Amino acid sequence: MPSDPPTSPELDAYRAEADRFIAELDEEFYLHYAGLKDRLELEPIYERHDELTGLERARWLGAAVDGDRGVRELWHFACEGYLGKLTREHAERQAAVEAELEVTVDGETIPFRMLRPTMANEPDRGRRERLDRVMWEATEEHLNPIYLESLEVVRSALPALGVSDYVELHERFGFRLRELAGQCRAFLDSTEQLYEQSLDRAMRELLGLGLAEAQRWDLQRMIRSPQWDVGFPADKMVPALKATLADLGIDLERQENVHLDIEQRPQKSPRAFCSAIEIPDKVMLVIQPIGGADDWRAFFHEAGHAEHYGNTSPDLAMEDKRLGDTAVTEGWAMLLQHLTDEPSWLSRRLDFPRPNEYASEGMMWLLFFVRRYAAKLLYELEFFTGDPAAMPQRYVELLGEATKIEPSPANYVADIDAGFYVYSYLRSWAFEAQLRDHLRERYGTDWFTSREAGSLLRDLWAQGQRPTADELLREVSGSEIEMEAVAERVRESLT
């Protein structure tokens, strides 16, 4: 690798190869998690692009950043690619274990990946507890050793990238982690009483348990929201999405670049996902419809990703299509997901009974997840800079205090997403809440029926991830991203 800074042609060549590398990875993940391929095979992809994710490439790009955001995104990609290369064996082992592992509960053999859905669908509290216990025992025995090995590999590699820890690395990428952590602490304080009262009331109504008595296996059942199943049938999910997009002036049937994969397969992930293999030319929206409120939320969330990627301008640079601020695409995903909590949307699409009551419950769950992720950010900042031996207990303390339901200490490493993705999720919730307010002010409370709103969304989607979420929100509404906007939205519904 030359010691001189990269020239424009060299950067263009790097972009082109990086584009192919990401496309191949995304296709591999799609094939495996869609149940079309038994094993996740990352090694051959990394071997084909071995030099792309080498340490020298990362250092070469890092020395060339000098305030250029596009080059910084390439450097970010190179660093994450280097770390991913070092841990690809762990990712393959983890996926293989999850796909092949089976457990036995009450004489029934259950695939590991189906434990959460099984728990959520189980009305018997005692059996839910047994499912929970087996799930975390299997995680501790089979998966945590892999996670811990992977994290140690990452820790050991950081000095070669010129940083002392994972937090410093991401701050150099432009992540304002500590600033957001301050907003998260304020958010947790300002919503504490409202959260406790709302969740306690909902648990008493559905499970006959107060919040003080509830356990994590009860929470799985609560999130499943079985009392609303009749309103969210599996066979109406796709038609509802098509009709919603049609109201915005988008014909999903004619979007040849957005592909719906709705076939049932035994090894298919039970959770909807989107795989943007070629942006914008080949975007896969994958769902194995189960039905129920949580399934609909996940499907519409992933549809938001699919429309964002599917409408991204093909003329953008690779880093503006595939890299950039992931809070942008998560914000678009949240925007469509939260339509399923809009009373007027529910009445329009499903002739839904008691839509206001359901919408209030949806806001309660929004509050739950934002509080949980706020605590996750605080936990991850400690995890990557603190004493590893203390982390299982700190995980229980921080997330238990935020959610008021004690998590399993066995989840203390499995719950960490690579690349501080928690940072993107938190900012996307604020971005979506503030953008929704703008859409309602400009197009009315039923903005999702407006073709003018649809035109605005397509114009914004076309920008891909070239602007950050902060810049995009400032462009549209003149506002700055603020976590308290989520609290204000929730208070409108719950107080």
Short mmCIF file of C-alpha atoms in Angstrom, two decimals:
data_model
loop_
_atom_site.label_atom_id
_atom_site.label_comp_id
_atom_site.label_asym_id
_atom_site.label_seq_id
_atom_site.Cartn_x
_atom_site.Cartn_y
_atom_site.Cartn_z
CA MET A 1 0.00 0.00 0.00
CA PRO A 2 1.48 3.39 -0.99
CA SER A 3 2.30 5.80 1.80
CA ASP A 4 1.05 8.82 -0.20
CA PRO A 5 -2.57 9.94 0.29
CA PRO A 6 -5.00 8.29 -2.17
CA THR A 7 -5.71 10.06 -5.44
CA SER A 8 -9.23 10.58 -6.79
CA PRO A 9 -8.92 7.59 -9.19
CA GLU A 10 -7.67 5.41 -6.33
CA LEU A 11 -10.63 6.47 -4.17
CA ASP A 12 -13.03 5.73 -7.03
CA ALA A 13 -11.53 2.27 -7.44
CA TYR A 14 -11.89 1.65 -3.72
CA ARG A 15 -15.55 2.78 -3.85
CA ALA A 16 -16.30 0.40 -6.72
CA GLU A 17 -14.80 -2.60 -4.96
CA ALA A 18 -16.46 -1.68 -1.66
CA ASP A 19 -19.80 -1.53 -3.46
CA ARG A 20 -19.35 -5.10 -4.74
CA PHE A 21 -18.19 -6.34 -1.35
CA ILE A 22 -21.26 -4.95 0.45
CA ALA A 23 -23.61 -6.27 -2.24
CA GLU A 24 -22.17 -9.76 -1.90
CA LEU A 25 -22.41 -9.66 1.89
CA ASP A 26 -26.02 -8.44 1.76
CA GLU A 27 -26.96 -11.17 -0.69
CA GLU A 28 -25.32 -13.82 1.49
CA PHE A 29 -27.20 -12.59 4.56
CA TYR A 30 -30.42 -12.52 2.54
CA LEU A 31 -30.03 -16.07 1.26
CA HIS A 32 -29.27 -17.45 4.72
CA TYR A 33 -31.85 -15.59 6.78
CA ALA A 34 -34.53 -16.02 4.10
CA GLY A 35 -34.08 -19.76 4.53
CA LEU A 36 -32.69 -20.26 1.01
CA LYS A 37 -29.21 -21.32 2.15
CA ASP A 38 -28.37 -23.50 5.14
CA ARG A 39 -25.06 -21.92 6.12
CA LEU A 40 -23.90 -18.33 6.25
CA GLU A 41 -20.61 -18.31 4.31
CA LEU A 42 -18.72 -15.05 4.71
CA GLU A 43 -15.18 -16.37 4.32
CA PRO A 44 -15.23 -16.62 0.49
CA ILE A 45 -16.51 -13.04 0.20
CA TYR A 46 -13.80 -11.67 2.44
CA GLU A 47 -11.19 -13.69 0.54
CA ARG A 48 -12.33 -12.25 -2.82
CA HIS A 49 -11.92 -8.75 -1.42
CA ASP A 50 -9.06 -9.45 0.93
CA GLU A 51 -7.10 -6.24 0.33
CA LEU A 52 -10.22 -4.05 0.64
CA THR A 53 -10.56 -4.65 4.37
CA GLY A 54 -6.90 -4.90 5.27
CA LEU A 55 -5.33 -2.90 8.06
CA GLU A 56 -3.13 -0.92 5.68
CA ARG A 57 -6.17 0.19 3.68
CA ALA A 58 -7.84 1.44 6.83
CA ARG A 59 -4.74 3.37 7.85
CA TRP A 60 -4.32 4.73 4.30
CA LEU A 61 -7.88 6.10 4.24
CA GLY A 62 -7.67 7.37 7.81
CA ALA A 63 -4.68 9.50 6.92
CA ALA A 64 -6.63 11.03 4.02
CA VAL A 65 -9.82 12.07 5.86
CA ASP A 66 -8.84 15.71 6.61
CA GLY A 67 -12.43 16.88 7.10
CA ASP A 68 -13.82 15.26 3.93
CA ARG A 69 -17.05 13.49 4.94
CA GLY A 70 -17.04 11.12 1.96
CA VAL A 71 -13.53 9.94 2.71
CA ARG A 72 -14.40 9.67 6.40
CA GLU A 73 -17.28 7.36 5.47
CA LEU A 74 -14.88 5.23 3.42
CA TRP A 75 -12.48 5.14 6.36
CA HIS A 76 -15.36 4.18 8.68
CA PHE A 77 -16.26 1.39 6.28
CA ALA A 78 -12.64 0.24 6.04
CA CYS A 79 -12.25 0.10 9.82
CA GLU A 80 -15.51 -1.80 10.34
CA GLY A 81 -14.56 -4.06 7.44
CA TYR A 82 -11.19 -4.76 9.01
CA LEU A 83 -12.80 -5.62 12.34
CA GLY A 84 -15.46 -7.66 10.55
CA LYS A 85 -12.78 -9.55 8.70
CA LEU A 86 -11.11 -10.45 11.97
CA THR A 87 -14.40 -11.69 13.43
CA ARG A 88 -16.07 -13.23 10.36
CA GLU A 89 -15.42 -16.74 11.66
CA HIS A 90 -17.29 -15.82 14.82
CA ALA A 91 -20.24 -14.45 12.82
CA GLU A 92 -20.41 -17.67 10.81
CA ARG A 93 -20.22 -19.83 13.94
CA GLN A 94 -22.90 -17.77 15.65
CA ALA A 95 -25.27 -18.02 12.67
CA ALA A 96 -24.64 -21.77 12.37
CA VAL A 97 -25.31 -22.36 16.06
CA GLU A 98 -28.51 -20.32 15.97
CA ALA A 99 -29.73 -22.14 12.85
CA GLU A 100 -28.88 -25.64 14.07
CA LEU A 101 -29.46 -25.41 17.82
CA GLU A 102 -32.59 -27.03 19.21
CA VAL A 103 -33.79 -27.18 22.79
CA THR A 104 -36.37 -29.27 24.60
CA VAL A 105 -39.07 -27.79 26.80
CA ASP A 106 -41.79 -29.96 28.35
CA GLY A 107 -40.89 -32.76 25.95
CA GLU A 108 -41.22 -30.53 22.88
CA THR A 109 -38.21 -29.85 20.63
CA ILE A 110 -38.02 -26.22 19.58
CA PRO A 111 -35.50 -24.53 17.22
CA PHE A 112 -33.52 -21.89 19.09
CA ARG A 113 -34.60 -19.12 16.70
CA MET A 114 -38.24 -19.93 17.43
CA LEU A 115 -37.96 -19.61 21.23
CA ARG A 116 -38.91 -15.93 21.37
CA PRO A 117 -41.95 -16.31 19.06
CA THR A 118 -42.97 -19.42 20.99
CA MET A 119 -42.72 -17.56 24.29
CA ALA A 120 -44.67 -14.62 22.91
CA ASN A 121 -47.45 -16.92 21.73
CA GLU A 122 -47.60 -18.95 24.96
CA PRO A 123 -50.54 -18.00 27.25
CA ASP A 124 -49.33 -20.18 30.16
CA ARG A 125 -47.04 -18.15 32.42
CA GLY A 126 -45.22 -21.15 33.86
CA ARG A 127 -44.35 -22.49 30.43
CA ARG A 128 -43.15 -19.02 29.36
CA GLU A 129 -40.78 -19.06 32.32
CA ARG A 130 -39.43 -22.47 31.33
CA LEU A 131 -38.94 -21.30 27.74
CA ASP A 132 -37.12 -18.22 28.99
CA ARG A 133 -34.85 -20.23 31.27
CA VAL A 134 -33.88 -22.65 28.51
CA MET A 135 -33.28 -19.81 26.03
CA TRP A 136 -30.81 -18.03 28.31
CA GLU A 137 -29.12 -21.26 29.39
CA ALA A 138 -28.55 -22.06 25.70
CA THR A 139 -27.32 -18.52 25.06
CA GLU A 140 -24.86 -18.70 27.94
CA GLU A 141 -23.55 -22.12 26.93
CA HIS A 142 -23.49 -21.95 23.13
CA LEU A 143 -23.44 -18.30 22.04
CA ASN A 144 -21.80 -16.17 24.72
CA PRO A 145 -18.38 -17.83 24.31
CA ILE A 146 -18.50 -16.88 20.62
CA TYR A 147 -19.59 -13.30 21.37
CA LEU A 148 -16.87 -12.88 23.98
CA GLU A 149 -14.15 -14.25 21.70
CA SER A 150 -15.27 -11.87 18.97
CA LEU A 151 -15.28 -8.85 21.27
CA GLU A 152 -11.81 -9.69 22.57
CA VAL A 153 -10.53 -9.87 19.00
CA VAL A 154 -11.98 -6.40 18.35
CA ARG A 155 -10.48 -4.99 21.56
CA SER A 156 -7.05 -6.33 20.68
CA ALA A 157 -7.20 -4.85 17.18
CA LEU A 158 -8.11 -1.27 18.14
CA PRO A 159 -4.58 0.02 18.92
CA ALA A 160 -3.56 -0.80 15.35
CA LEU A 161 -6.27 1.62 14.21
CA GLY A 162 -4.82 4.34 16.39
CA VAL A 163 -7.41 4.33 19.17
CA SER A 164 -7.55 3.05 22.72
CA ASP A 165 -11.14 1.78 22.74
CA TYR A 166 -14.29 1.29 20.65
CA VAL A 167 -15.87 4.51 21.93
CA GLU A 168 -12.95 6.64 20.77
CA LEU A 169 -13.04 4.98 17.36
CA HIS A 170 -16.69 5.90 16.82
CA GLU A 171 -16.24 9.41 18.09
CA ARG A 172 -13.62 9.81 15.37
CA PHE A 173 -16.26 8.63 12.90
CA GLY A 174 -18.38 11.59 14.00
CA PHE A 175 -20.63 9.85 16.54
CA ARG A 176 -21.57 12.29 19.31
CA LEU A 177 -22.02 9.48 21.81
CA ARG A 178 -21.59 11.36 25.05
CA GLU A 179 -23.81 14.21 23.92
CA LEU A 180 -26.59 11.74 23.09
CA ALA A 181 -25.98 9.93 26.39
CA GLY A 182 -26.75 13.19 28.20
CA GLN A 183 -30.04 13.49 26.31
CA CYS A 184 -30.82 9.85 27.18
CA ARG A 185 -30.32 10.44 30.91
CA ALA A 186 -32.67 13.43 30.73
CA PHE A 187 -35.20 11.38 28.76
CA LEU A 188 -35.16 8.57 31.31
CA ASP A 189 -35.70 11.07 34.15
CA SER A 190 -38.50 12.99 32.41
CA THR A 191 -40.52 9.89 31.42
CA GLU A 192 -40.02 7.72 34.51
CA GLN A 193 -43.35 8.33 36.23
CA LEU A 194 -45.39 8.22 33.02
CA TYR A 195 -43.71 4.96 32.00
CA GLU A 196 -44.26 3.21 35.33
CA GLN A 197 -47.92 4.20 35.48
CA SER A 198 -48.64 3.23 31.86
CA LEU A 199 -46.92 -0.15 31.93
CA ASP A 200 -48.38 -1.07 35.31
CA ARG A 201 -51.89 -0.29 34.10
CA ALA A 202 -51.44 -2.28 30.87
CA MET A 203 -50.01 -5.30 32.68
CA ARG A 204 -52.89 -5.37 35.14
CA GLU A 205 -55.40 -5.23 32.30
CA LEU A 206 -53.80 -7.94 30.16
CA LEU A 207 -52.02 -10.28 32.59
CA GLY A 208 -53.58 -9.49 35.94
CA LEU A 209 -50.11 -8.62 37.29
CA GLY A 210 -48.75 -5.37 38.62
CA LEU A 211 -45.44 -4.06 37.36
CA ALA A 212 -43.76 -5.04 40.63
CA GLU A 213 -44.71 -8.71 40.04
CA ALA A 214 -43.94 -8.89 36.31
CA GLN A 215 -40.97 -10.80 34.88
CA ARG A 216 -39.21 -10.70 31.54
CA TRP A 217 -41.16 -13.73 30.24
CA ASP A 218 -44.36 -11.77 30.87
CA LEU A 219 -42.97 -8.90 28.83
CA GLN A 220 -42.58 -11.11 25.76
CA ARG A 221 -46.27 -11.94 25.93
CA MET A 222 -47.18 -8.29 26.43
CA ILE A 223 -45.22 -7.13 23.40
CA ARG A 224 -46.92 -9.82 21.34
CA SER A 225 -50.23 -8.01 22.14
CA PRO A 226 -52.40 -11.12 21.58
CA GLN A 227 -55.58 -9.23 22.49
CA TRP A 228 -55.28 -7.33 19.20
CA ASP A 229 -54.68 -10.39 16.97
CA VAL A 230 -58.11 -10.26 15.41
CA GLY A 231 -57.32 -6.77 14.13
CA PHE A 232 -53.99 -7.73 12.53
CA PRO A 233 -54.50 -10.84 10.38
CA ALA A 234 -51.50 -12.18 8.49
CA ASP A 235 -53.30 -12.22 5.14
CA LYS A 236 -53.97 -8.47 5.21
CA MET A 237 -50.39 -7.32 5.86
CA VAL A 238 -49.23 -7.08 2.25
CA PRO A 239 -52.53 -5.61 0.92
CA ALA A 240 -52.44 -2.95 3.65
CA LEU A 241 -48.89 -1.96 2.69
CA LYS A 242 -49.76 -1.78 -0.99
CA ALA A 243 -52.83 0.37 -0.29
CA THR A 244 -50.88 2.68 2.04
CA LEU A 245 -48.17 3.24 -0.54
CA ALA A 246 -50.82 3.77 -3.25
CA ASP A 247 -52.32 6.60 -1.20
CA LEU A 248 -48.87 8.22 -1.25
CA GLY A 249 -48.67 7.76 -5.02
CA ILE A 250 -46.39 4.70 -4.94
CA ASP A 251 -47.36 1.55 -6.88
CA LEU A 252 -45.57 -1.33 -5.16
CA GLU A 253 -46.63 -3.76 -7.90
CA ARG A 254 -44.77 -1.67 -10.47
CA GLN A 255 -41.64 -1.22 -8.38
CA GLU A 256 -39.64 -3.88 -10.16
CA ASN A 257 -36.63 -3.13 -7.99
CA VAL A 258 -38.44 -3.90 -4.71
CA HIS A 259 -39.05 -7.62 -4.29
CA LEU A 260 -41.43 -9.14 -1.74
CA ASP A 261 -40.30 -12.50 -0.34
CA ILE A 262 -43.31 -13.84 1.58
CA GLU A 263 -42.87 -17.59 1.08
CA GLN A 264 -42.92 -19.87 4.12
CA ARG A 265 -39.63 -21.73 4.69
CA PRO A 266 -38.56 -23.77 7.76
CA GLN A 267 -35.24 -21.95 8.29
CA LYS A 268 -36.51 -18.50 7.36
CA SER A 269 -36.06 -15.85 10.03
CA PRO A 270 -39.35 -15.30 11.88
CA ARG A 271 -38.64 -11.57 11.88
CA ALA A 272 -39.13 -9.35 8.84
CA PHE A 273 -35.98 -7.84 7.34
CA CYS A 274 -34.83 -5.82 4.35
CA SER A 275 -31.73 -6.61 2.31
CA ALA A 276 -30.62 -3.84 -0.07
CA ILE A 277 -28.43 -5.95 -2.33
CA GLU A 278 -28.19 -3.38 -5.13
CA ILE A 279 -29.25 0.20 -4.36
CA PRO A 280 -31.71 1.05 -5.82
CA ASP A 281 -31.99 -1.87 -8.27
CA LYS A 282 -32.48 -4.96 -6.08
CA VAL A 283 -34.06 -4.50 -2.67
CA MET A 284 -35.48 -7.57 -0.90
CA LEU A 285 -38.33 -7.16 1.62
CA VAL A 286 -38.59 -10.43 3.54
CA ILE A 287 -41.43 -11.54 5.79
CA GLN A 288 -42.79 -14.84 7.04
CA PRO A 289 -46.25 -13.59 8.06
CA ILE A 290 -47.34 -14.72 11.50
CA GLY A 291 -49.98 -12.11 12.20
CA GLY A 292 -50.47 -9.98 15.25
CA ALA A 293 -49.52 -6.42 16.06
CA ASP A 294 -45.77 -7.02 16.53
CA ASP A 295 -45.53 -8.79 13.17
CA TRP A 296 -47.22 -5.87 11.44
CA ARG A 297 -44.93 -3.35 13.13
CA ALA A 298 -41.85 -5.28 11.96
CA PHE A 299 -43.16 -5.61 8.41
CA PHE A 300 -43.97 -1.92 8.02
CA HIS A 301 -40.62 -1.00 9.59
CA GLU A 302 -38.74 -3.05 7.00
CA ALA A 303 -40.97 -1.67 4.25
CA GLY A 304 -39.75 1.79 5.24
CA HIS A 305 -36.18 0.64 4.64
CA ALA A 306 -37.19 -0.92 1.32
CA GLU A 307 -38.85 2.26 0.03
CA HIS A 308 -35.92 4.39 1.13
CA TYR A 309 -33.37 2.19 -0.63
CA GLY A 310 -35.64 1.53 -3.60
CA ASN A 311 -36.12 5.26 -4.22
CA THR A 312 -32.49 6.27 -3.65
CA SER A 313 -30.98 8.05 -6.65
CA PRO A 314 -28.69 5.73 -8.65
CA ASP A 315 -26.45 8.73 -9.38
CA LEU A 316 -25.19 9.09 -5.81
CA ALA A 317 -21.71 8.08 -4.77
CA MET A 318 -21.37 4.65 -3.18
CA GLU A 319 -20.89 6.10 0.31
CA ASP A 320 -24.08 8.17 -0.05
CA LYS A 321 -26.11 5.08 -0.99
CA ARG A 322 -24.63 2.37 1.20
CA LEU A 323 -22.86 4.16 4.05
CA GLY A 324 -23.58 7.45 5.81
CA ASP A 325 -25.77 8.07 8.83
CA THR A 326 -27.89 4.95 9.40
CA ALA A 327 -30.28 6.98 11.58
CA VAL A 328 -31.65 8.24 8.25
CA THR A 329 -32.84 4.88 6.95
CA GLU A 330 -33.96 3.84 10.45
CA GLY A 331 -35.99 7.06 10.63
CA TRP A 332 -37.79 6.21 7.39
CA ALA A 333 -38.42 2.71 8.74
CA MET A 334 -39.90 4.16 11.94
CA LEU A 335 -42.14 6.51 9.94
CA LEU A 336 -43.92 3.63 8.20
CA GLN A 337 -43.87 1.41 11.27
CA HIS A 338 -45.65 4.00 13.39
CA LEU A 339 -48.49 4.25 10.91
CA THR A 340 -49.71 1.05 12.53
CA ASP A 341 -50.21 3.12 15.72
CA GLU A 342 -52.20 5.90 13.99
CA PRO A 343 -55.94 5.69 14.82
CA SER A 344 -57.05 7.13 11.48
CA TRP A 345 -54.74 4.80 9.55
CA LEU A 346 -56.09 1.80 11.47
CA SER A 347 -59.67 2.79 10.76
CA ARG A 348 -58.90 3.41 7.09
CA ARG A 349 -56.97 0.22 6.42
CA LEU A 350 -58.46 -2.30 8.83
CA ASP A 351 -61.79 -0.97 10.10
CA PHE A 352 -60.09 -1.39 13.44
CA PRO A 353 -62.04 -1.63 16.74
CA ARG A 354 -60.98 0.80 19.51
CA PRO A 355 -58.16 2.43 17.50
CA ASN A 356 -57.48 5.13 20.10
CA GLU A 357 -57.00 2.53 22.80
CA TYR A 358 -54.61 0.57 20.61
CA ALA A 359 -52.71 3.72 19.64
CA SER A 360 -52.16 4.56 23.31
CA GLU A 361 -50.75 1.10 23.86
CA GLY A 362 -48.48 1.61 20.86
CA MET A 363 -47.12 4.79 22.40
CA MET A 364 -46.50 2.93 25.64
CA TRP A 365 -44.39 0.41 23.74
CA LEU A 366 -42.58 3.20 21.95
CA LEU A 367 -41.73 4.61 25.37
CA PHE A 368 -40.58 1.19 26.54
CA PHE A 369 -38.22 0.67 23.60
CA VAL A 370 -36.76 4.17 23.64
CA ARG A 371 -36.12 3.88 27.39
CA ARG A 372 -34.56 0.47 26.85
CA TYR A 373 -32.27 1.74 24.10
CA ALA A 374 -31.37 4.83 26.10
CA ALA A 375 -30.15 2.48 28.83
CA LYS A 376 -28.41 0.32 26.20
CA LEU A 377 -26.37 3.30 25.04
CA LEU A 378 -25.33 4.08 28.61
CA TYR A 379 -24.48 0.41 29.14
CA GLU A 380 -22.46 0.08 25.94
CA LEU A 381 -20.43 3.17 26.77
CA GLU A 382 -19.51 1.46 30.05
CA PHE A 383 -18.99 -1.93 28.42
CA PHE A 384 -16.36 -0.70 26.00
CA THR A 385 -14.47 1.38 28.57
CA GLY A 386 -15.05 -0.42 31.89
CA ASP A 387 -14.28 -3.63 33.73
CA PRO A 388 -15.55 -6.65 31.73
CA ALA A 389 -16.16 -8.67 34.90
CA ALA A 390 -18.68 -6.11 36.14
CA MET A 391 -20.71 -5.98 32.95
CA PRO A 392 -23.35 -8.70 33.54
CA GLN A 393 -24.41 -6.95 36.74
CA ARG A 394 -24.25 -3.48 35.17
CA TYR A 395 -26.41 -4.74 32.32
CA VAL A 396 -29.06 -5.91 34.78
CA GLU A 397 -28.86 -2.67 36.77
CA LEU A 398 -29.02 -0.20 33.91
CA LEU A 399 -31.62 -1.94 31.76
CA GLY A 400 -33.63 -3.11 34.76
CA GLU A 401 -33.83 0.44 36.10
CA ALA A 402 -34.92 1.78 32.71
CA THR A 403 -37.56 -0.86 31.94
CA LYS A 404 -38.51 -1.77 35.54
CA ILE A 405 -38.25 -5.44 34.54
CA GLU A 406 -35.01 -7.27 35.25
CA PRO A 407 -33.30 -8.70 32.16
CA SER A 408 -31.26 -11.88 32.12
CA PRO A 409 -27.58 -11.26 32.86
CA ALA A 410 -26.86 -13.86 30.16
CA ASN A 411 -27.91 -11.26 27.57
CA TYR A 412 -25.13 -8.85 28.47
CA VAL A 413 -23.11 -9.50 25.30
CA ALA A 414 -25.78 -10.79 22.88
CA ASP A 415 -27.64 -7.49 23.31
CA ILE A 416 -24.76 -5.42 21.92
CA ASP A 417 -25.10 -4.53 18.24
CA ALA A 418 -21.92 -3.92 16.27
CA GLY A 419 -20.95 -0.40 15.32
CA PHE A 420 -22.88 1.37 18.11
CA TYR A 421 -26.09 0.85 16.14
CA VAL A 422 -27.95 1.89 19.27
CA TYR A 423 -26.81 5.45 18.46
CA SER A 424 -28.64 5.29 15.13
CA TYR A 425 -31.82 3.81 16.58
CA LEU A 426 -32.14 6.47 19.26
CA ARG A 427 -31.61 9.34 16.87
CA SER A 428 -34.01 7.76 14.36
CA TRP A 429 -36.83 7.78 16.91
CA ALA A 430 -36.31 11.49 17.52
CA PHE A 431 -35.93 12.17 13.78
CA GLU A 432 -39.19 10.34 13.04
CA ALA A 433 -41.16 12.05 15.81
CA GLN A 434 -40.09 15.49 14.63
CA LEU A 435 -40.58 14.68 10.94
CA ARG A 436 -44.07 13.32 11.64
CA ASP A 437 -44.96 16.56 13.39
CA HIS A 438 -43.83 18.47 10.31
CA LEU A 439 -45.86 16.24 7.95
CA ARG A 440 -48.98 16.66 10.09
CA GLU A 441 -48.57 20.44 10.16
CA ARG A 442 -48.00 20.65 6.40
CA TYR A 443 -50.42 18.01 5.06
CA GLY A 444 -52.85 17.39 7.92
CA THR A 445 -53.21 14.60 10.46
CA ASP A 446 -53.93 12.15 7.63
CA TRP A 447 -50.72 13.09 5.83
CA PHE A 448 -50.25 9.46 4.79
CA THR A 449 -53.18 9.82 2.35
CA SER A 450 -51.57 12.78 0.57
CA ARG A 451 -49.83 12.36 -2.77
CA GLU A 452 -48.04 15.64 -2.10
CA ALA A 453 -46.60 14.09 1.07
CA GLY A 454 -45.62 11.06 -0.99
CA SER A 455 -43.81 13.29 -3.46
CA LEU A 456 -41.90 14.96 -0.64
CA LEU A 457 -40.94 11.56 0.79
CA ARG A 458 -39.68 10.33 -2.58
CA ASP A 459 -37.61 13.50 -2.98
CA LEU A 460 -36.10 12.94 0.46
CA TRP A 461 -35.60 9.21 -0.11
CA ALA A 462 -33.75 10.02 -3.34
CA GLN A 463 -31.01 11.67 -1.27
CA GLY A 464 -30.10 8.26 0.13
CA GLN A 465 -27.87 8.78 3.14
CA ARG A 466 -25.90 11.70 1.80
CA PRO A 467 -27.27 14.07 4.47
CA THR A 468 -27.20 13.09 8.12
CA ALA A 469 -30.48 12.77 9.99
CA ASP A 470 -29.70 16.10 11.65
CA GLU A 471 -29.16 17.81 8.29
CA LEU A 472 -32.25 16.23 6.74
CA LEU A 473 -34.48 17.33 9.60
CA ARG A 474 -32.98 20.82 9.52
CA GLU A 475 -33.62 20.99 5.75
CA VAL A 476 -37.26 19.96 6.07
CA SER A 477 -38.38 21.60 9.29
CA GLY A 478 -35.55 23.76 10.58
CA SER A 479 -35.37 21.66 13.77
CA GLU A 480 -32.51 19.95 15.57
CA ILE A 481 -32.77 16.30 16.63
CA GLU A 482 -33.85 16.13 20.26
CA MET A 483 -34.79 13.03 22.26
CA GLU A 484 -37.34 15.00 24.23
CA ALA A 485 -39.46 15.14 21.03
CA VAL A 486 -40.22 11.45 21.57
CA ALA A 487 -41.32 12.16 25.14
CA GLU A 488 -43.62 14.92 23.93
CA ARG A 489 -45.19 12.62 21.35
CA VAL A 490 -45.81 9.93 23.94
CA ARG A 491 -47.32 12.39 26.43
CA GLU A 492 -49.89 13.47 23.83
CA SER A 493 -51.30 9.96 23.83
CA LEU A 494 -50.75 8.78 27.41
CA THR A 495 -51.68 11.82 29.50
#
